[in-house]
PDB file of C-alpha atoms in Angstrom:
ATOM      1  CA  MET K   8    -136.639  73.806 -26.807  1.00 82.00           C
ATOM      2  CA  THR K   9    -139.873  75.220 -25.459  1.00 93.00           C
ATOM      3  CA  GLU K  10    -140.922  74.979 -21.837  1.00 94.00           C
ATOM      4  CA  GLU K  11    -143.734  72.632 -22.875  1.00 96.00           C
ATOM      5  CA  GLU K  12    -141.310  70.314 -24.694  1.00 95.00           C
ATOM      6  CA  LEU K  13    -139.015  70.313 -21.682  1.00 96.00           C
ATOM      7  CA  ARG K  14    -141.918  69.354 -19.394  1.00 97.00           C
ATOM      8  CA  ALA K  15    -142.875  66.552 -21.797  1.00 97.00           C
ATOM      9  CA  LEU K  16    -139.298  65.262 -21.722  1.00 97.00           C
ATOM     10  CA  GLU K  17    -139.277  65.420 -17.920  1.00 98.00           C
ATOM     11  CA  LYS K  18    -142.495  63.385 -17.882  1.00 98.00           C
ATOM     12  CA  GLU K  19    -140.891  60.835 -20.221  1.00 98.00           C
ATOM     13  CA  VAL K  20    -137.848  60.590 -17.933  1.00 98.00           C
ATOM     14  CA  LYS K  21    -140.114  59.850 -14.972  1.00 98.00           C
ATOM     15  CA  LYS K  22    -141.980  57.212 -16.973  1.00 98.00           C
ATOM     16  CA  LEU K  23    -138.736  55.541 -18.042  1.00 98.00           C
ATOM     17  CA  LYS K  24    -137.478  55.562 -14.459  1.00 98.00           C
ATOM     18  CA  ARG K  25    -140.663  53.812 -13.325  1.00 98.00           C
ATOM     19  CA  ILE K  26    -140.293  51.199 -16.074  1.00 98.00           C
ATOM     20  CA  SER K  27    -136.648  50.560 -15.193  1.00 98.00           C
ATOM     21  CA  SER K  28    -137.591  50.181 -11.529  1.00 98.00           C
ATOM     22  CA  GLU K  29    -140.249  47.644 -12.472  1.00 98.00           C
ATOM     23  CA  TRP K  30    -137.710  45.592 -14.434  1.00 98.00           C
ATOM     24  CA  ALA K  31    -135.237  45.838 -11.558  1.00 98.00           C
ATOM     25  CA  ALA K  32    -137.950  44.494  -9.247  1.00 98.00           C
ATOM     26  CA  GLN K  33    -138.510  41.554 -11.589  1.00 98.00           C
ATOM     27  CA  LEU K  34    -134.787  40.835 -11.579  1.00 97.00           C
ATOM     28  CA  HIS K  35    -134.770  41.030  -7.783  1.00 98.00           C
ATOM     29  CA  ASP K  36    -137.738  38.647  -7.562  1.00 98.00           C
ATOM     30  CA  LEU K  37    -135.964  36.202  -9.841  1.00 98.00           C
ATOM     31  CA  VAL K  38    -132.899  36.220  -7.608  1.00 97.00           C
ATOM     32  CA  GLU K  39    -134.849  36.038  -4.362  1.00 97.00           C
ATOM     33  CA  ASP K  40    -137.590  33.589  -5.308  1.00 98.00           C
ATOM     34  CA  ARG K  41    -136.825  31.532  -8.384  1.00 97.00           C
ATOM     35  CA  LEU K  42    -133.110  30.761  -8.475  1.00 97.00           C
ATOM     36  CA  PRO K  43    -131.478  28.406  -9.039  1.00 97.00           C
ATOM     37  CA  ALA K  44    -134.409  26.665 -10.761  1.00 98.00           C
ATOM     38  CA  GLY K  45    -135.277  29.727 -12.858  1.00 97.00           C
ATOM     39  CA  TYR K  46    -131.750  30.287 -14.150  1.00 98.00           C
ATOM     40  CA  GLU K  47    -132.940  30.233 -17.774  1.00 98.00           C
ATOM     41  CA  GLU K  48    -134.876  33.450 -17.136  1.00 98.00           C
ATOM     42  CA  ILE K  49    -131.715  35.390 -16.260  1.00 98.00           C
ATOM     43  CA  PRO K  50    -130.642  36.514 -19.770  1.00 98.00           C
ATOM     44  CA  ALA K  51    -134.036  37.854 -20.859  1.00 98.00           C
ATOM     45  CA  ILE K  52    -134.836  39.651 -17.614  1.00 98.00           C
ATOM     46  CA  ALA K  53    -131.308  41.020 -17.293  1.00 98.00           C
ATOM     47  CA  GLN K  54    -131.359  42.334 -20.885  1.00 98.00           C
ATOM     48  CA  SER K  55    -134.769  43.952 -20.424  1.00 98.00           C
ATOM     49  CA  THR K  56    -133.598  45.544 -17.181  1.00 98.00           C
ATOM     50  CA  TYR K  57    -130.428  46.828 -18.855  1.00 98.00           C
ATOM     51  CA  ASP K  58    -132.373  48.212 -21.822  1.00 98.00           C
ATOM     52  CA  ALA K  59    -134.882  49.985 -19.573  1.00 98.00           C
ATOM     53  CA  CYS K  60    -132.141  51.498 -17.418  1.00 98.00           C
ATOM     54  CA  LYS K  61    -130.181  52.603 -20.493  1.00 98.00           C
ATOM     55  CA  ALA K  62    -133.274  54.262 -21.981  1.00 98.00           C
ATOM     56  CA  TRP K  63    -133.817  56.122 -18.714  1.00 98.00           C
ATOM     57  CA  ALA K  64    -130.149  57.172 -18.466  1.00 98.00           C
ATOM     58  CA  ASP K  65    -130.114  58.476 -22.047  1.00 98.00           C
ATOM     59  CA  ALA K  66    -133.345  60.440 -21.590  1.00 98.00           C
ATOM     60  CA  ASN K  67    -132.238  61.771 -18.210  1.00 98.00           C
ATOM     61  CA  LYS K  68    -128.916  62.940 -19.643  1.00 98.00           C
ATOM     62  CA  ARG K  69    -130.701  64.706 -22.488  1.00 97.00           C
ATOM     63  CA  PHE K  70    -133.160  66.340 -20.061  1.00 97.00           C
ATOM     64  CA  ASN K  71    -130.336  67.540 -17.797  1.00 97.00           C
ATOM     65  CA  GLU K  72    -128.414  68.978 -20.731  1.00 96.00           C
ATOM     66  CA  LEU K  73    -131.433  70.751 -22.163  1.00 94.00           C
ATOM     67  CA  SER K  74    -132.674  72.091 -18.836  1.00 94.00           C
ATOM     68  CA  ALA K  75    -129.193  73.472 -18.074  1.00 93.00           C
ATOM     69  CA  ALA K  76    -129.188  75.219 -21.451  1.00 89.00           C
ATOM     70  CA  ASN K  77    -132.517  76.934 -20.749  1.00 79.00           C
TER      71      ASN K  77
END
């Protein structure tokens, strides 16, 4: 992997971390502000938060493995 590709992957990891943090904030807001009335929102927000965090974790793992190999 070239240095440029590694930098692009690092940028993607940072982007995915920001997205996962945004979803986590939405989940927090749901808990703090809209429950129990907004209970029907839990599955969708929780799944989106999980998916975003998983995407970040997968990309971060790949980045760490590739940067260690270089």
